[in-house]
PDB file of C-alpha atoms in Angstrom:
ATOM      1  CA  MET A   1       0.013   0.160   0.067  1.00 38.00           C
ATOM      2  CA  THR A   2       1.245   3.284  -0.933  1.00 43.00           C
ATOM      3  CA  ALA A   3       1.746   5.889   2.059  1.00 45.00           C
ATOM      4  CA  VAL A   4      -0.416   8.950   1.945  1.00 42.00           C
ATOM      5  CA  GLN A   5       1.997  11.714   1.011  1.00 49.00           C
ATOM      6  CA  GLN A   6       1.787  14.497   3.962  1.00 49.00           C
ATOM      7  CA  PRO A   7       1.578  17.958   2.461  1.00 56.00           C
ATOM      8  CA  VAL A   8       4.687  20.194   3.178  1.00 63.00           C
ATOM      9  CA  LEU A   9       3.642  23.380   5.388  1.00 63.00           C
ATOM     10  CA  THR A  10       5.290  26.769   4.868  1.00 71.00           C
ATOM     11  CA  ALA A  11       6.751  28.506   8.101  1.00 76.00           C
ATOM     12  CA  GLU A  12       3.683  30.612   7.702  1.00 70.00           C
ATOM     13  CA  GLN A  13       1.452  28.063   7.712  1.00 62.00           C
ATOM     14  CA  LEU A  14       2.683  26.312  10.564  1.00 67.00           C
ATOM     15  CA  GLU A  15       2.752  29.527  12.404  1.00 70.00           C
ATOM     16  CA  LEU A  16      -0.927  30.045  11.796  1.00 59.00           C
ATOM     17  CA  ARG A  17      -1.866  26.377  12.756  1.00 62.00           C
ATOM     18  CA  ALA A  18      -0.080  26.873  16.078  1.00 65.00           C
ATOM     19  CA  ARG A  19      -2.051  30.201  16.706  1.00 66.00           C
ATOM     20  CA  LEU A  20      -5.408  28.583  15.839  1.00 57.00           C
ATOM     21  CA  GLY A  21      -4.726  25.849  18.185  1.00 61.00           C
ATOM     22  CA  ALA A  22      -5.822  21.916  17.903  1.00 58.00           C
ATOM     23  CA  GLY A  23      -9.396  22.686  17.498  1.00 57.00           C
ATOM     24  CA  ALA A  24      -9.007  24.257  14.151  1.00 64.00           C
ATOM     25  CA  ARG A  25     -10.115  22.311  10.933  1.00 75.00           C
ATOM     26  CA  TYR A  26      -7.886  21.661   7.963  1.00 84.00           C
ATOM     27  CA  ASP A  27      -8.203  19.467   4.910  1.00 93.00           C
ATOM     28  CA  ALA A  28      -6.786  15.958   5.200  1.00 92.00           C
ATOM     29  CA  ALA A  29      -3.470  14.917   3.468  1.00 91.00           C
ATOM     30  CA  ALA A  30      -5.538  12.903   1.111  1.00 95.00           C
ATOM     31  CA  ALA A  31      -7.928  15.559   0.192  1.00 96.00           C
ATOM     32  CA  PRO A  32      -8.184  16.262  -3.563  1.00 97.00           C
ATOM     33  CA  HIS A  33      -6.433  19.729  -2.762  1.00 96.00           C
ATOM     34  CA  GLU A  34      -6.527  21.262  -6.439  1.00 97.00           C
ATOM     35  CA  ASP A  35     -10.226  20.607  -6.598  1.00 98.00           C
ATOM     36  CA  LEU A  36     -11.020  22.204  -3.469  1.00 98.00           C
ATOM     37  CA  LEU A  37      -8.854  25.203  -4.229  1.00 97.00           C
ATOM     38  CA  LEU A  38     -11.070  25.610  -7.398  1.00 98.00           C
ATOM     39  CA  ALA A  39     -14.299  25.327  -5.682  1.00 98.00           C
ATOM     40  CA  ARG A  40     -13.039  27.747  -2.749  1.00 98.00           C
ATOM     41  CA  GLN A  41     -11.917  30.381  -5.527  1.00 98.00           C
ATOM     42  CA  GLY A  42     -15.081  29.833  -7.397  1.00 98.00           C
ATOM     43  CA  THR A  43     -17.032  30.312  -4.161  1.00 98.00           C
ATOM     44  CA  ALA A  44     -15.381  33.695  -3.677  1.00 98.00           C
ATOM     45  CA  TYR A  45     -15.974  34.749  -7.156  1.00 98.00           C
ATOM     46  CA  PHE A  46     -19.629  33.591  -7.055  1.00 98.00           C
ATOM     47  CA  LEU A  47     -20.139  35.622  -3.785  1.00 98.00           C
ATOM     48  CA  ARG A  48     -18.607  38.631  -5.352  1.00 98.00           C
ATOM     49  CA  LYS A  49     -20.858  38.623  -8.115  1.00 97.00           C
ATOM     50  CA  LEU A  50     -23.764  37.958  -6.002  1.00 97.00           C
ATOM     51  CA  GLN A  51     -22.667  40.936  -4.012  1.00 97.00           C
ATOM     52  CA  GLU A  52     -22.760  42.981  -7.255  1.00 97.00           C
ATOM     53  CA  LEU A  53     -26.240  41.867  -8.028  1.00 96.00           C
ATOM     54  CA  ARG A  54     -28.670  44.486  -6.481  1.00 95.00           C
ATOM     55  CA  ASP A  55     -31.781  43.173  -4.684  1.00 95.00           C
ATOM     56  CA  GLN A  56     -33.929  44.830  -7.060  1.00 95.00           C
ATOM     57  CA  ASP A  57     -32.682  42.560  -9.880  1.00 96.00           C
ATOM     58  CA  PHE A  58     -33.253  39.403  -7.924  1.00 97.00           C
ATOM     59  CA  ASP A  59     -36.714  38.882  -9.664  1.00 97.00           C
ATOM     60  CA  ALA A  60     -35.264  39.469 -12.940  1.00 96.00           C
ATOM     61  CA  PRO A  61     -34.806  36.227 -15.274  1.00 94.00           C
ATOM     62  CA  SER A  62     -31.339  34.748 -15.089  1.00 94.00           C
ATOM     63  CA  ARG A  63     -29.397  32.978 -17.967  1.00 90.00           C
ATOM     64  CA  LEU A  64     -31.337  29.641 -17.309  1.00 92.00           C
ATOM     65  CA  ASP A  65     -34.709  29.327 -18.863  1.00 90.00           C
ATOM     66  CA  GLY A  66     -37.792  29.562 -16.312  1.00 93.00           C
ATOM     67  CA  TRP A  67     -35.406  30.560 -13.511  1.00 96.00           C
ATOM     68  CA  SER A  68     -35.129  34.229 -11.759  1.00 97.00           C
ATOM     69  CA  HIS A  69     -32.055  35.252 -10.094  1.00 97.00           C
ATOM     70  CA  ARG A  70     -33.654  33.803  -7.145  1.00 98.00           C
ATOM     71  CA  HIS A  71     -34.214  30.245  -8.100  1.00 98.00           C
ATOM     72  CA  LEU A  72     -30.741  30.567  -9.366  1.00 98.00           C
ATOM     73  CA  ILE A  73     -29.148  32.040  -5.977  1.00 98.00           C
ATOM     74  CA  ALA A  74     -31.454  29.170  -3.918  1.00 98.00           C
ATOM     75  CA  HIS A  75     -30.046  26.584  -6.079  1.00 98.00           C
ATOM     76  CA  VAL A  76     -26.430  27.264  -5.547  1.00 98.00           C
ATOM     77  CA  GLY A  77     -27.109  27.565  -1.705  1.00 98.00           C
ATOM     78  CA  TYR A  78     -29.148  24.208  -1.578  1.00 98.00           C
ATOM     79  CA  ASN A  79     -26.430  22.503  -4.078  1.00 98.00           C
ATOM     80  CA  ALA A  80     -24.080  22.939  -1.246  1.00 98.00           C
ATOM     81  CA  ARG A  81     -26.276  21.422   1.404  1.00 98.00           C
ATOM     82  CA  GLY A  82     -26.934  18.556  -0.959  1.00 98.00           C
ATOM     83  CA  LEU A  83     -23.263  17.966  -1.570  1.00 98.00           C
ATOM     84  CA  ALA A  84     -22.651  18.468   2.438  1.00 98.00           C
ATOM     85  CA  ARG A  85     -25.147  15.454   2.859  1.00 98.00           C
ATOM     86  CA  LEU A  86     -23.010  13.352   0.374  1.00 98.00           C
ATOM     87  CA  VAL A  87     -19.819  14.149   2.678  1.00 98.00           C
ATOM     88  CA  GLU A  88     -21.853  13.496   5.805  1.00 98.00           C
ATOM     89  CA  TRP A  89     -22.432   9.920   3.966  1.00 98.00           C
ATOM     90  CA  ALA A  90     -18.679   9.450   3.384  1.00 98.00           C
ATOM     91  CA  ARG A  91     -17.769  10.275   7.006  1.00 97.00           C
ATOM     92  CA  THR A  92     -20.614   8.662   9.093  1.00 97.00           C
ATOM     93  CA  GLY A  93     -21.307   5.474   6.757  1.00 97.00           C
ATOM     94  CA  VAL A  94     -24.901   6.654   7.095  1.00 97.00           C
ATOM     95  CA  GLU A  95     -26.633   6.770   3.631  1.00 97.00           C
ATOM     96  CA  THR A  96     -27.731  10.479   3.370  1.00 96.00           C
ATOM     97  CA  PRO A  97     -28.678  11.070  -0.338  1.00 95.00           C
ATOM     98  CA  MET A  98     -27.903  14.394  -1.991  1.00 96.00           C
ATOM     99  CA  TYR A  99     -31.769  14.770  -2.452  1.00 94.00           C
ATOM    100  CA  THR A 100     -34.407  12.391  -1.634  1.00 91.00           C
ATOM    101  CA  SER A 101     -36.152  12.774  -5.244  1.00 92.00           C
ATOM    102  CA  ALA A 102     -36.085  15.173  -8.115  1.00 92.00           C
ATOM    103  CA  GLU A 103     -39.157  16.538  -6.574  1.00 95.00           C
ATOM    104  CA  GLN A 104     -37.464  17.395  -3.282  1.00 93.00           C
ATOM    105  CA  ARG A 105     -34.732  19.258  -5.296  1.00 94.00           C
ATOM    106  CA  GLU A 106     -37.441  21.416  -6.968  1.00 95.00           C
ATOM    107  CA  ARG A 107     -39.232  22.089  -3.857  1.00 96.00           C
ATOM    108  CA  GLU A 108     -36.121  23.287  -2.195  1.00 96.00           C
ATOM    109  CA  ILE A 109     -35.475  25.735  -4.907  1.00 97.00           C
ATOM    110  CA  VAL A 110     -38.948  26.933  -5.372  1.00 97.00           C
ATOM    111  CA  HIS A 111     -39.031  27.688  -1.428  1.00 96.00           C
ATOM    112  CA  GLY A 112     -35.828  29.191  -1.250  1.00 97.00           C
ATOM    113  CA  ALA A 113     -36.780  31.741  -4.189  1.00 97.00           C
ATOM    114  CA  THR A 114     -39.696  33.199  -1.751  1.00 98.00           C
ATOM    115  CA  LEU A 115     -36.822  33.972   0.912  1.00 98.00           C
ATOM    116  CA  PRO A 116     -36.193  37.622   1.525  1.00 97.00           C
ATOM    117  CA  ASP A 117     -33.273  39.060  -0.276  1.00 97.00           C
ATOM    118  CA  ARG A 118     -31.191  39.237   2.957  1.00 97.00           C
ATOM    119  CA  ALA A 119     -32.026  35.509   3.765  1.00 98.00           C
ATOM    120  CA  LEU A 120     -31.548  34.307   0.477  1.00 97.00           C
ATOM    121  CA  ARG A 121     -27.914  35.935   0.392  1.00 98.00           C
ATOM    122  CA  HIS A 122     -27.540  34.513   3.952  1.00 98.00           C
ATOM    123  CA  LEU A 123     -28.564  31.040   2.754  1.00 98.00           C
ATOM    124  CA  VAL A 124     -25.547  30.646   0.473  1.00 98.00           C
ATOM    125  CA  ASP A 125     -23.124  32.056   3.038  1.00 98.00           C
ATOM    126  CA  HIS A 126     -24.232  29.535   5.708  1.00 98.00           C
ATOM    127  CA  ALA A 127     -24.482  26.535   3.144  1.00 98.00           C
ATOM    128  CA  VAL A 128     -20.775  27.418   1.840  1.00 98.00           C
ATOM    129  CA  VAL A 129     -19.544  27.097   5.617  1.00 97.00           C
ATOM    130  CA  HIS A 130     -21.194  24.021   6.256  1.00 98.00           C
ATOM    131  CA  LEU A 131     -19.889  22.191   3.087  1.00 98.00           C
ATOM    132  CA  ASN A 132     -16.432  23.662   3.922  1.00 97.00           C
ATOM    133  CA  VAL A 133     -16.811  21.864   7.594  1.00 96.00           C
ATOM    134  CA  GLU A 134     -18.023  18.684   6.262  1.00 98.00           C
ATOM    135  CA  TRP A 135     -14.969  18.565   3.834  1.00 98.00           C
ATOM    136  CA  ARG A 136     -12.579  19.473   6.332  1.00 96.00           C
ATOM    137  CA  ASP A 137     -14.084  16.834   8.982  1.00 96.00           C
ATOM    138  CA  LEU A 138     -13.356  13.724   6.639  1.00 97.00           C
ATOM    139  CA  GLU A 139     -10.322  11.445   7.206  1.00 96.00           C
ATOM    140  CA  ASP A 140      -7.956  10.395   4.762  1.00 96.00           C
ATOM    141  CA  ALA A 141      -9.729   6.920   4.052  1.00 96.00           C
ATOM    142  CA  GLN A 142     -13.107   8.451   3.953  1.00 98.00           C
ATOM    143  CA  TRP A 143     -12.298  10.846   0.904  1.00 98.00           C
ATOM    144  CA  ASP A 144     -12.441   7.501  -1.373  1.00 98.00           C
ATOM    145  CA  HIS A 145     -15.690   6.485   0.331  1.00 98.00           C
ATOM    146  CA  ARG A 146     -18.356   5.880  -2.689  1.00 98.00           C
ATOM    147  CA  VAL A 147     -21.734   8.160  -2.514  1.00 98.00           C
ATOM    148  CA  THR A 148     -24.559   8.574  -5.371  1.00 96.00           C
ATOM    149  CA  THR A 149     -24.928  11.640  -7.244  1.00 94.00           C
ATOM    150  CA  ALA A 150     -28.231  13.425  -8.085  1.00 92.00           C
ATOM    151  CA  GLN A 151     -27.879  12.084 -11.564  1.00 88.00           C
ATOM    152  CA  GLY A 152     -27.656   8.409 -10.023  1.00 90.00           C
ATOM    153  CA  ARG A 153     -23.763   8.001 -10.727  1.00 91.00           C
ATOM    154  CA  GLU A 154     -21.622   6.200  -8.030  1.00 95.00           C
ATOM    155  CA  VAL A 155     -18.543   8.354  -7.333  1.00 97.00           C
ATOM    156  CA  PRO A 156     -15.876   8.528  -4.640  1.00 98.00           C
ATOM    157  CA  VAL A 157     -16.908  11.461  -2.608  1.00 98.00           C
ATOM    158  CA  ARG A 158     -13.702  13.498  -3.614  1.00 98.00           C
ATOM    159  CA  GLU A 159     -15.752  13.973  -6.640  1.00 98.00           C
ATOM    160  CA  THR A 160     -17.906  16.601  -4.592  1.00 98.00           C
ATOM    161  CA  ALA A 161     -14.995  19.168  -4.661  1.00 98.00           C
ATOM    162  CA  TRP A 162     -15.118  19.127  -8.706  1.00 98.00           C
ATOM    163  CA  MET A 163     -18.815  19.226  -8.492  1.00 98.00           C
ATOM    164  CA  ARG A 164     -19.072  22.310  -6.483  1.00 98.00           C
ATOM    165  CA  ALA A 165     -16.263  24.031  -8.437  1.00 98.00           C
ATOM    166  CA  ARG A 166     -17.764  23.771 -11.542  1.00 97.00           C
ATOM    167  CA  GLU A 167     -21.252  24.728  -9.893  1.00 97.00           C
ATOM    168  CA  VAL A 168     -20.214  28.225  -8.470  1.00 98.00           C
ATOM    169  CA  TRP A 169     -17.853  29.045 -11.606  1.00 98.00           C
ATOM    170  CA  VAL A 170     -20.566  28.349 -14.260  1.00 97.00           C
ATOM    171  CA  HIS A 171     -23.541  29.800 -12.018  1.00 97.00           C
ATOM    172  CA  ALA A 172     -21.475  33.064 -11.417  1.00 97.00           C
ATOM    173  CA  ALA A 173     -21.752  33.562 -15.095  1.00 94.00           C
ATOM    174  CA  ASP A 174     -25.538  32.696 -15.118  1.00 94.00           C
ATOM    175  CA  LEU A 175     -26.113  35.543 -12.418  1.00 93.00           C
ATOM    176  CA  GLY A 176     -25.780  38.301 -15.143  1.00 87.00           C
ATOM    177  CA  SER A 177     -23.867  40.741 -12.854  1.00 92.00           C
ATOM    178  CA  GLY A 178     -20.697  40.796 -15.062  1.00 91.00           C
ATOM    179  CA  GLY A 179     -19.636  37.087 -14.616  1.00 93.00           C
ATOM    180  CA  SER A 180     -18.486  35.495 -17.714  1.00 94.00           C
ATOM    181  CA  PHE A 181     -16.847  32.028 -19.026  1.00 96.00           C
ATOM    182  CA  ASP A 182     -13.910  34.232 -19.824  1.00 96.00           C
ATOM    183  CA  ASP A 183     -13.209  34.439 -16.137  1.00 97.00           C
ATOM    184  CA  LEU A 184     -12.900  30.816 -15.523  1.00 97.00           C
ATOM    185  CA  PRO A 185      -9.548  29.278 -14.517  1.00 97.00           C
ATOM    186  CA  PRO A 186      -7.865  27.462 -17.728  1.00 96.00           C
ATOM    187  CA  ALA A 187      -7.888  24.135 -15.875  1.00 95.00           C
ATOM    188  CA  LEU A 188     -11.308  24.328 -15.063  1.00 97.00           C
ATOM    189  CA  LEU A 189     -12.596  25.211 -18.729  1.00 97.00           C
ATOM    190  CA  ASP A 190     -10.726  22.168 -20.048  1.00 96.00           C
ATOM    191  CA  ARG A 191     -12.325  19.729 -17.497  1.00 96.00           C
ATOM    192  CA  LEU A 192     -15.730  21.347 -18.410  1.00 97.00           C
ATOM    193  CA  ILE A 193     -15.522  20.616 -21.933  1.00 96.00           C
ATOM    194  CA  ASP A 194     -14.521  17.216 -21.130  1.00 95.00           C
ATOM    195  CA  ASP A 195     -17.342  16.977 -18.478  1.00 95.00           C
ATOM    196  CA  VAL A 196     -20.132  18.120 -20.948  1.00 96.00           C
ATOM    197  CA  LEU A 197     -19.075  15.956 -23.581  1.00 95.00           C
ATOM    198  CA  ALA A 198     -18.759  12.846 -21.032  1.00 93.00           C
ATOM    199  CA  ALA A 199     -22.416  13.449 -20.045  1.00 93.00           C
ATOM    200  CA  TRP A 200     -23.552  13.436 -23.586  1.00 94.00           C
ATOM    201  CA  ARG A 201     -21.868  10.207 -24.391  1.00 92.00           C
ATOM    202  CA  ARG A 202     -23.452   8.470 -21.018  1.00 90.00           C
ATOM    203  CA  ARG A 203     -26.863   9.612 -22.140  1.00 91.00           C
ATOM    204  CA  GLY A 204     -26.356   8.460 -26.026  1.00 92.00           C
ATOM    205  CA  GLU A 205     -27.077  11.614 -27.377  1.00 92.00           C
ATOM    206  CA  GLU A 206     -27.066  11.186 -31.034  1.00 88.00           C
ATOM    207  CA  ILE A 207     -24.781  14.228 -31.904  1.00 90.00           C
ATOM    208  CA  SER A 208     -21.384  14.138 -33.819  1.00 92.00           C
ATOM    209  CA  LEU A 209     -19.135  16.933 -33.656  1.00 93.00           C
ATOM    210  CA  THR A 210     -15.693  18.176 -33.337  1.00 95.00           C
ATOM    211  CA  VAL A 211     -14.337  21.142 -31.219  1.00 95.00           C
ATOM    212  CA  ALA A 212     -11.131  22.996 -31.774  1.00 96.00           C
ATOM    213  CA  ALA A 213     -10.175  25.254 -29.012  1.00 96.00           C
ATOM    214  CA  THR A 214      -7.782  27.685 -30.610  1.00 96.00           C
ATOM    215  CA  ASP A 215      -6.112  28.713 -27.312  1.00 95.00           C
ATOM    216  CA  ARG A 216      -5.150  25.380 -26.587  1.00 94.00           C
ATOM    217  CA  SER A 217      -2.479  22.939 -28.003  1.00 91.00           C
ATOM    218  CA  GLY A 218      -1.939  18.782 -27.597  1.00 86.00           C
ATOM    219  CA  ASP A 219      -4.886  16.795 -26.368  1.00 80.00           C
ATOM    220  CA  ARG A 220      -6.758  20.088 -25.125  1.00 84.00           C
ATOM    221  CA  HIS A 221      -6.833  21.321 -28.671  1.00 87.00           C
ATOM    222  CA  VAL A 222      -9.151  18.945 -30.489  1.00 92.00           C
ATOM    223  CA  ARG A 223     -11.970  16.708 -29.199  1.00 90.00           C
ATOM    224  CA  ALA A 224     -14.345  14.755 -31.179  1.00 90.00           C
ATOM    225  CA  LEU A 225     -17.911  13.294 -30.410  1.00 90.00           C
ATOM    226  CA  GLY A 226     -19.510  10.534 -32.453  1.00 88.00           C
ATOM    227  CA  ASP A 227     -18.109  10.171 -36.074  1.00 87.00           C
ATOM    228  CA  GLY A 228     -16.665  13.889 -35.689  1.00 87.00           C
ATOM    229  CA  GLY A 229     -19.020  15.681 -37.510  1.00 90.00           C
ATOM    230  CA  PRO A 230     -18.588  19.375 -38.472  1.00 93.00           C
ATOM    231  CA  GLU A 231     -15.781  21.201 -36.401  1.00 95.00           C
ATOM    232  CA  VAL A 232     -16.626  24.117 -34.103  1.00 96.00           C
ATOM    233  CA  SER A 233     -13.890  26.349 -33.312  1.00 97.00           C
ATOM    234  CA  GLY A 234     -13.144  29.413 -30.815  1.00 97.00           C
ATOM    235  CA  THR A 235     -11.712  29.899 -27.424  1.00 97.00           C
ATOM    236  CA  ALA A 236     -11.849  27.246 -24.727  1.00 97.00           C
ATOM    237  CA  ALA A 237     -14.008  30.004 -22.768  1.00 97.00           C
ATOM    238  CA  ALA A 238     -16.426  30.346 -25.812  1.00 97.00           C
ATOM    239  CA  ILE A 239     -16.398  26.368 -26.573  1.00 97.00           C
ATOM    240  CA  ALA A 240     -17.455  25.986 -22.710  1.00 97.00           C
ATOM    241  CA  GLY A 241     -19.937  28.625 -22.933  1.00 96.00           C
ATOM    242  CA  TRP A 242     -21.598  26.800 -25.947  1.00 96.00           C
ATOM    243  CA  LEU A 243     -21.412  23.337 -24.846  1.00 96.00           C
ATOM    244  CA  ALA A 244     -22.773  24.249 -21.232  1.00 95.00           C
ATOM    245  CA  ARG A 245     -25.073  27.108 -22.303  1.00 93.00           C
ATOM    246  CA  GLY A 246     -25.716  26.920 -25.823  1.00 92.00           C
ATOM    247  CA  GLU A 247     -24.461  30.336 -26.391  1.00 91.00           C
ATOM    248  CA  ALA A 248     -22.556  30.275 -29.849  1.00 92.00           C
ATOM    249  CA  HIS A 249     -20.857  33.588 -29.270  1.00 92.00           C
ATOM    250  CA  GLY A 250     -17.260  33.946 -30.840  1.00 95.00           C
ATOM    251  CA  LEU A 251     -17.583  30.690 -32.758  1.00 97.00           C
ATOM    252  CA  ARG A 252     -16.895  29.091 -36.114  1.00 96.00           C
ATOM    253  CA  CYS A 253     -18.267  26.002 -37.639  1.00 97.00           C
ATOM    254  CA  SER A 254     -16.663  24.385 -40.749  1.00 95.00           C
ATOM    255  CA  SER A 255     -20.287  23.540 -42.200  1.00 92.00           C
ATOM    256  CA  GLY A 256     -21.633  27.302 -41.567  1.00 93.00           C
ATOM    257  CA  GLU A 257     -23.860  28.086 -38.868  1.00 94.00           C
ATOM    258  CA  VAL A 258     -22.902  26.575 -35.423  1.00 95.00           C
ATOM    259  CA  PRO A 259     -25.308  23.831 -34.495  1.00 93.00           C
ATOM    260  CA  ALA A 260     -27.910  23.926 -31.447  1.00 93.00           C
ATOM    261  CA  VAL A 261     -26.471  21.390 -28.641  1.00 94.00           C
ATOM    262  CA  PRO A 262     -28.149  19.338 -26.127  1.00 93.00           C
ATOM    263  CA  ARG A 263     -28.618  19.995 -22.337  1.00 91.00           C
ATOM    264  CA  TRP A 264     -25.657  19.643 -20.200  1.00 90.00           C
ATOM    265  CA  PHE A 265     -27.643  18.046 -17.468  1.00 82.00           C
TER     266      PHE A 265
END
């Protein structure tokens, strides 16, 4: 068995831990540190864009069909709570699904959208803290405990860090307060493109296309789905926005018009 590699702490980090004391929580050595960093950076970005959204704009439509900004904000808050339930499952061994049903998820969002503006902002803040506490309470071996996502996939609980990262970064762009796929970290954009294409493959979507990211090289430059089909090219940010949200800005297609694509989820 390979020993878990302990993280190397800087002098400043060691000093901070000494000041905080034994009761402070830290990520386990086996935690998915890069994905957790993406999730926490994305959370900070989402919260900044939420702060820039005026209360009087909460009722305006978001970039998601049928959802106001209220619905979107409630969803981001309750998503953190749902992921926290999966992490609790891994920690305790007691099955606690992300949602008991699709209807429960929908009811949560609809209810959350009725909250007063300040309460809705607080919902997100509190849910973020709760999820971080659950992550930091996981021990090394528990990060590989398998849980079931809302889509029915069985994954190690470490996947929740990536699930949250894509959630907050993408929905920050959906808020309509200045967020953009252009702001997403390059590593996240690349994985996001892979994620959407993989989701379509799992569902058996009958679509064939090739995407070519003009600002990438190697295996990140071209990806194909189905028999290849027409080639759609543009920056990784533009491609990710098209695949995830169907927005064909700044793209070119070898067959003429950029085709419509299926829903991500």
